[in-house]
């Protein structure tokens, strides 16, 4: 490990706790990294270096006097700019919120602070976490999209501006930008992580989760984030587990159900061949891989996910959209307008399909630790006019299933490729154990992207 | 107790279990009662006396050989004609189902049989359990509505055709006809009793419950009916309790929250004065009664309940309504047409208000065992063109709260009046204990209605 900015969450936390490293040293290294790269990559909406350094100094003092707050003591994190942060601008990527400074922290932010993490600042989100491209630049190739909507959180993690960040997913907004940028993105089960204090996209889909460069780091973040929150009506009372232990214990080779249906049909040839090679590698390493199929029409599922997002999104934006229609970019506008025009029966049918798909995917998972498929139909497309296609992630968000993307290699054009694992509701332990096993078996070193 | 047909559920079951009475004797008495009254009251869609007698003989044999099946061994019950009954016509009050014979029993029906009850037949429901008046006649005054939609189940219990029946409530369809006919109607908490095999009205409102002539009998029925059913997605896993014990143990005087807001404002003078007299009587008997108010606009609640019923009802009927529009009567037609025309956002707002109202009513219940109000704004109106106004029951159905109506006297015109008690979700124990206490304190003997 040559540079401090390359330290992961666990390494950084251990270094600080053990005295090998101070929170201030680490923060200085990361701020230097940000200073060097921000002009070209546009990761940040708000980055206050002085405040971050002051917080790092405070953490170092606390460690010396009271000891570590928790497993993330001194670890700097980036926060997607739809999470409310007390006293810190929260724009939601919209001119309507250009000057909005919340007076409280989102539960996710508060939990990270409680575990000792330091909030460096707020990362770029697409407008209201929808599909209008944000200014963030892909460090792999500036002509390609970095993905969205957690664009800054994914790119910042990829280039070592921070070891971890928070994203959110309504369709594919954690997993897709993570896959496009060669990092690990974890979308937990719907209801596993509180959404209190996060500006909503769609109430029956929105899920909060971390972006990191490794599976064990994602698990450490989930340890801090998971749990019931009485302020979030959809927050689950399912007991939490020791996710970090699940990701670091030596697990048996996983039983993998490979979903060829839809996912291997609708990806490009290179992605298909790559995924087949990955599966072959995993099989040789000892994984048991079988094909599974679902009695599901995935195109209907995607339409239903879009219906929920549109209707529930329109509910969120109805008032502002009526007052300030010109402050909405085309993609969000399209979401809201579709939602306003949707009949109740169409919405009810989508909700019913959501229940049916949950059952079907759980049935498909029977006998498997995880389902596997490519994370995206293709690497990040060579366009800044799109954030890419969420169709490989949206079904799992629609069904509420936990999923994770792992970097699995590079395309011929030098863009990251990823595989996606999916597990049963609230089986983040199984998901992370399988993901950690696959990560070790693949033993991919993505290295740092070219533009950094 | 002069006549067998006047026996309640508990008395009949004890008589049969103890050998003082045979199931056949009781059934013969009830069938004679039906034969005498059916032409004038029109309680039944399907009554097969031979089958009922054969079942009674079988129960008598079982008792002698294997012992009682359960607490309802040998007790005859009437079943609203929207519950599926294996091999028995189930019309839902609609020409579309005029010849429909299900091949399985609704869970509620199966549970009653398992407890030993005998299904006498199927009682008249309004068309699809909505508001178009059914042919059933009020035994209190043939010019007045018997109420609906559980019209036959309420009238049959009132005149002693059976000691208990099953009804269902989406707005006020158990409590209102029960109150209009001077009997006890219990609508449990949403999710407490399975709806599997009952033709739906509206999925987020429909609740199944018993109609009897006394509180302890309603509790005995609930003992048989309550519990989780994996086949009903909205069925709750909340543990059940010994409801019969709650209704028969000597309870402390209840702490009653009286809701004057809306309910005492929108009832007629006679009902208001009557309710005040009842409260005074309860207070003298030891109940602690205070006024409570909710931060609720009940008119908005009623509109939202209607929205849910219309949209979810339209989902149920969409296909049949498109194929056979002329087979729908005006009230159901209005429900379906409203539902088809409702935008998704209107539906979502109604669902949100449902959550808000749940919270508000639970907050109002804090410190009280039960809320009290008149069951209906007035006694059964003198018209056969309506089933009466559900506005005093619909809010509690909308919120999912358990409620019960107790007969509390007669109006000057000789029509029954009732008081309604409401408790917290899944506090049927508290509700039944309070209801039994009030029943004892009021000690009303409604006697048999004039037309019988």
PDB file of N, CA and C in Angstrom, chain A residues 233 315, chain B residues 170 187 190 195 202-207 234 296 300-309 312 346-362 394-401 425:
ATOM      1  N   UNK A 233     -41.396   4.911   8.705  1.00  0.00           N
ATOM      2  CA  UNK A 233     -42.499   3.944   8.807  1.00  0.00           C
ATOM      3  C   UNK A 233     -42.185   2.637   8.086  1.00  0.00           C
ATOM      4  N   UNK A 315     -45.965  12.321  -6.044  1.00  0.00           N
ATOM      5  CA  UNK A 315     -46.480  12.705  -4.733  1.00  0.00           C
ATOM      6  C   UNK A 315     -45.487  13.619  -4.021  1.00  0.00           C
TER       7      UNK A 315
ATOM      8  N   UNK B 170     -66.494  -3.325   5.158  1.00  0.00           N
ATOM      9  CA  UNK B 170     -65.546  -2.534   4.376  1.00  0.00           C
ATOM     10  C   UNK B 170     -65.718  -1.059   4.727  1.00  0.00           C
ATOM     11  N   UNK B 187     -66.517  -6.018  14.642  1.00  0.00           N
ATOM     12  CA  UNK B 187     -65.540  -5.934  13.552  1.00  0.00           C
ATOM     13  C   UNK B 187     -64.159  -5.961  14.190  1.00  0.00           C
ATOM     14  N   UNK B 190     -58.206  -5.019  11.564  1.00  0.00           N
ATOM     15  CA  UNK B 190     -57.796  -5.417  10.214  1.00  0.00           C
ATOM     16  C   UNK B 190     -56.655  -6.438  10.319  1.00  0.00           C
ATOM     17  N   UNK B 195     -59.282 -13.450   5.520  1.00  0.00           N
ATOM     18  CA  UNK B 195     -60.257 -13.124   4.483  1.00  0.00           C
ATOM     19  C   UNK B 195     -60.153 -14.104   3.331  1.00  0.00           C
ATOM     20  N   UNK B 202     -62.645  -4.477  -0.914  1.00  0.00           N
ATOM     21  CA  UNK B 202     -61.497  -3.575  -1.024  1.00  0.00           C
ATOM     22  C   UNK B 202     -60.406  -4.074  -0.090  1.00  0.00           C
ATOM     23  N   UNK B 203     -59.236  -4.345  -0.668  1.00  0.00           N
ATOM     24  CA  UNK B 203     -58.230  -5.127   0.033  1.00  0.00           C
ATOM     25  C   UNK B 203     -57.655  -4.458   1.277  1.00  0.00           C
ATOM     26  N   UNK B 204     -57.630  -3.125   1.335  1.00  0.00           N
ATOM     27  CA  UNK B 204     -57.037  -2.541   2.531  1.00  0.00           C
ATOM     28  C   UNK B 204     -58.091  -2.156   3.566  1.00  0.00           C
ATOM     29  N   UNK B 205     -59.335  -2.623   3.379  1.00  0.00           N
ATOM     30  CA  UNK B 205     -60.412  -2.310   4.321  1.00  0.00           C
ATOM     31  C   UNK B 205     -61.146  -3.560   4.820  1.00  0.00           C
ATOM     32  N   UNK B 206     -61.378  -4.518   3.957  1.00  0.00           N
ATOM     33  CA  UNK B 206     -62.246  -5.669   4.264  1.00  0.00           C
ATOM     34  C   UNK B 206     -61.852  -6.367   5.571  1.00  0.00           C
ATOM     35  N   UNK B 207     -62.826  -6.563   6.427  1.00  0.00           N
ATOM     36  CA  UNK B 207     -62.600  -7.244   7.700  1.00  0.00           C
ATOM     37  C   UNK B 207     -63.788  -8.152   7.986  1.00  0.00           C
ATOM     38  N   UNK B 234     -52.652 -10.119   4.092  1.00  0.00           N
ATOM     39  CA  UNK B 234     -52.816  -9.088   5.114  1.00  0.00           C
ATOM     40  C   UNK B 234     -53.116  -9.675   6.488  1.00  0.00           C
ATOM     41  N   UNK B 296     -58.438  15.240  13.721  1.00  0.00           N
ATOM     42  CA  UNK B 296     -58.853  14.562  12.492  1.00  0.00           C
ATOM     43  C   UNK B 296     -60.037  15.283  11.890  1.00  0.00           C
ATOM     44  N   UNK B 300     -62.810  14.345   5.686  1.00  0.00           N
ATOM     45  CA  UNK B 300     -61.698  13.912   4.828  1.00  0.00           C
ATOM     46  C   UNK B 300     -61.464  12.410   4.950  1.00  0.00           C
ATOM     47  N   UNK B 301     -61.579  11.913   6.190  1.00  0.00           N
ATOM     48  CA  UNK B 301     -61.407  10.476   6.415  1.00  0.00           C
ATOM     49  C   UNK B 301     -62.444   9.689   5.613  1.00  0.00           C
ATOM     50  N   UNK B 302     -63.684  10.168   5.616  1.00  0.00           N
ATOM     51  CA  UNK B 302     -64.733   9.452   4.887  1.00  0.00           C
ATOM     52  C   UNK B 302     -64.479   9.467   3.383  1.00  0.00           C
ATOM     53  N   UNK B 303     -63.995  10.605   2.871  1.00  0.00           N
ATOM     54  CA  UNK B 303     -63.669  10.663   1.441  1.00  0.00           C
ATOM     55  C   UNK B 303     -62.535   9.698   1.114  1.00  0.00           C
ATOM     56  N   UNK B 304     -61.551   9.615   2.005  1.00  0.00           N
ATOM     57  CA  UNK B 304     -60.406   8.735   1.756  1.00  0.00           C
ATOM     58  C   UNK B 304     -60.828   7.268   1.829  1.00  0.00           C
ATOM     59  N   UNK B 305     -61.702   6.947   2.780  1.00  0.00           N
ATOM     60  CA  UNK B 305     -62.209   5.574   2.856  1.00  0.00           C
ATOM     61  C   UNK B 305     -62.925   5.228   1.560  1.00  0.00           C
ATOM     62  N   UNK B 306     -63.690   6.174   1.060  1.00  0.00           N
ATOM     63  CA  UNK B 306     -64.428   5.947  -0.181  1.00  0.00           C
ATOM     64  C   UNK B 306     -63.447   5.771  -1.361  1.00  0.00           C
ATOM     65  N   UNK B 307     -62.355   6.529  -1.349  1.00  0.00           N
ATOM     66  CA  UNK B 307     -61.351   6.390  -2.414  1.00  0.00           C
ATOM     67  C   UNK B 307     -60.752   4.989  -2.414  1.00  0.00           C
ATOM     68  N   UNK B 308     -60.358   4.509  -1.239  1.00  0.00           N
ATOM     69  CA  UNK B 308     -59.771   3.170  -1.166  1.00  0.00           C
ATOM     70  C   UNK B 308     -60.778   2.122  -1.627  1.00  0.00           C
ATOM     71  N   UNK B 309     -62.012   2.258  -1.161  1.00  0.00           N
ATOM     72  CA  UNK B 309     -63.034   1.291  -1.532  1.00  0.00           C
ATOM     73  C   UNK B 309     -63.264   1.310  -3.036  1.00  0.00           C
ATOM     74  N   UNK B 312     -59.847   0.036  -5.000  1.00  0.00           N
ATOM     75  CA  UNK B 312     -59.593  -1.391  -4.788  1.00  0.00           C
ATOM     76  C   UNK B 312     -60.785  -2.221  -5.261  1.00  0.00           C
ATOM     77  N   UNK B 346     -54.390  10.484  -5.905  1.00  0.00           N
ATOM     78  CA  UNK B 346     -55.514  10.561  -4.979  1.00  0.00           C
ATOM     79  C   UNK B 346     -55.535   9.319  -4.084  1.00  0.00           C
ATOM     80  N   UNK B 347     -55.263   8.185  -4.701  1.00  0.00           N
ATOM     81  CA  UNK B 347     -55.207   6.940  -3.938  1.00  0.00           C
ATOM     82  C   UNK B 347     -54.068   6.978  -2.907  1.00  0.00           C
ATOM     83  N   UNK B 348     -52.887   7.415  -3.348  1.00  0.00           N
ATOM     84  CA  UNK B 348     -51.738   7.479  -2.421  1.00  0.00           C
ATOM     85  C   UNK B 348     -52.022   8.408  -1.245  1.00  0.00           C
ATOM     86  N   UNK B 349     -52.694   9.509  -1.526  1.00  0.00           N
ATOM     87  CA  UNK B 349     -53.029  10.452  -0.439  1.00  0.00           C
ATOM     88  C   UNK B 349     -53.983   9.798   0.557  1.00  0.00           C
ATOM     89  N   UNK B 350     -54.927   9.030   0.040  1.00  0.00           N
ATOM     90  CA  UNK B 350     -55.860   8.334   0.925  1.00  0.00           C
ATOM     91  C   UNK B 350     -55.093   7.314   1.790  1.00  0.00           C
ATOM     92  N   UNK B 351     -54.139   6.611   1.187  1.00  0.00           N
ATOM     93  CA  UNK B 351     -53.346   5.647   1.955  1.00  0.00           C
ATOM     94  C   UNK B 351     -52.529   6.368   3.031  1.00  0.00           C
ATOM     95  N   UNK B 352     -52.022   7.540   2.687  1.00  0.00           N
ATOM     96  CA  UNK B 352     -51.248   8.306   3.674  1.00  0.00           C
ATOM     97  C   UNK B 352     -52.150   8.762   4.821  1.00  0.00           C
ATOM     98  N   UNK B 353     -53.342   9.233   4.468  1.00  0.00           N
ATOM     99  CA  UNK B 353     -54.277   9.668   5.510  1.00  0.00           C
ATOM    100  C   UNK B 353     -54.648   8.477   6.400  1.00  0.00           C
ATOM    101  N   UNK B 354     -54.716   7.293   5.797  1.00  0.00           N
ATOM    102  CA  UNK B 354     -55.013   6.091   6.581  1.00  0.00           C
ATOM    103  C   UNK B 354     -53.949   5.891   7.672  1.00  0.00           C
ATOM    104  N   UNK B 355     -52.672   6.030   7.284  1.00  0.00           N
ATOM    105  CA  UNK B 355     -51.590   5.902   8.276  1.00  0.00           C
ATOM    106  C   UNK B 355     -51.683   7.002   9.325  1.00  0.00           C
ATOM    107  N   UNK B 356     -51.949   8.232   8.865  1.00  0.00           N
ATOM    108  CA  UNK B 356     -52.022   9.352   9.811  1.00  0.00           C
ATOM    109  C   UNK B 356     -53.176   9.156  10.791  1.00  0.00           C
ATOM    110  N   UNK B 357     -54.313   8.707  10.283  1.00  0.00           N
ATOM    111  CA  UNK B 357     -55.478   8.524  11.144  1.00  0.00           C
ATOM    112  C   UNK B 357     -55.218   7.413  12.164  1.00  0.00           C
ATOM    113  N   UNK B 358     -54.535   6.353  11.729  1.00  0.00           N
ATOM    114  CA  UNK B 358     -54.169   5.284  12.667  1.00  0.00           C
ATOM    115  C   UNK B 358     -53.390   5.822  13.847  1.00  0.00           C
ATOM    116  N   UNK B 359     -52.403   6.647  13.526  1.00  0.00           N
ATOM    117  CA  UNK B 359     -51.576   7.228  14.587  1.00  0.00           C
ATOM    118  C   UNK B 359     -52.417   8.121  15.484  1.00  0.00           C
ATOM    119  N   UNK B 360     -53.241   8.976  14.867  1.00  0.00           N
ATOM    120  CA  UNK B 360     -54.028   9.936  15.643  1.00  0.00           C
ATOM    121  C   UNK B 360     -55.009   9.222  16.564  1.00  0.00           C
ATOM    122  N   UNK B 361     -55.656   8.188  16.060  1.00  0.00           N
ATOM    123  CA  UNK B 361     -56.658   7.498  16.879  1.00  0.00           C
ATOM    124  C   UNK B 361     -55.968   6.687  17.979  1.00  0.00           C
ATOM    125  N   UNK B 362     -54.805   6.135  17.677  1.00  0.00           N
ATOM    126  CA  UNK B 362     -54.072   5.444  18.735  1.00  0.00           C
ATOM    127  C   UNK B 362     -53.640   6.435  19.824  1.00  0.00           C
ATOM    128  N   UNK B 394     -67.372   3.829   9.188  1.00  0.00           N
ATOM    129  CA  UNK B 394     -66.314   3.813   8.165  1.00  0.00           C
ATOM    130  C   UNK B 394     -64.960   4.327   8.664  1.00  0.00           C
ATOM    131  N   UNK B 395     -64.937   5.379   9.499  1.00  0.00           N
ATOM    132  CA  UNK B 395     -63.606   5.842   9.929  1.00  0.00           C
ATOM    133  C   UNK B 395     -62.813   4.742  10.641  1.00  0.00           C
ATOM    134  N   UNK B 396     -63.488   3.933  11.437  1.00  0.00           N
ATOM    135  CA  UNK B 396     -62.760   2.911  12.215  1.00  0.00           C
ATOM    136  C   UNK B 396     -62.343   1.754  11.331  1.00  0.00           C
ATOM    137  N   UNK B 397     -63.171   1.451  10.335  1.00  0.00           N
ATOM    138  CA  UNK B 397     -62.757   0.434   9.361  1.00  0.00           C
ATOM    139  C   UNK B 397     -61.546   0.948   8.584  1.00  0.00           C
ATOM    140  N   UNK B 398     -61.623   2.192   8.152  1.00  0.00           N
ATOM    141  CA  UNK B 398     -60.518   2.836   7.424  1.00  0.00           C
ATOM    142  C   UNK B 398     -59.222   2.741   8.233  1.00  0.00           C
ATOM    143  N   UNK B 399     -59.312   2.994   9.541  1.00  0.00           N
ATOM    144  CA  UNK B 399     -58.124   2.950  10.394  1.00  0.00           C
ATOM    145  C   UNK B 399     -57.744   1.544  10.846  1.00  0.00           C
ATOM    146  N   UNK B 400     -58.593   0.554  10.547  1.00  0.00           N
ATOM    147  CA  UNK B 400     -58.277  -0.823  10.928  1.00  0.00           C
ATOM    148  C   UNK B 400     -58.567  -1.154  12.382  1.00  0.00           C
ATOM    149  N   UNK B 401     -59.278  -0.280  13.089  1.00  0.00           N
ATOM    150  CA  UNK B 401     -59.511  -0.472  14.523  1.00  0.00           C
ATOM    151  C   UNK B 401     -60.625  -1.479  14.796  1.00  0.00           C
ATOM    152  N   UNK B 425     -55.515  -1.243  17.934  1.00  0.00           N
ATOM    153  CA  UNK B 425     -55.261  -2.402  17.081  1.00  0.00           C
ATOM    154  C   UNK B 425     -54.892  -3.624  17.924  1.00  0.00           C
TER     155      UNK B 425
END
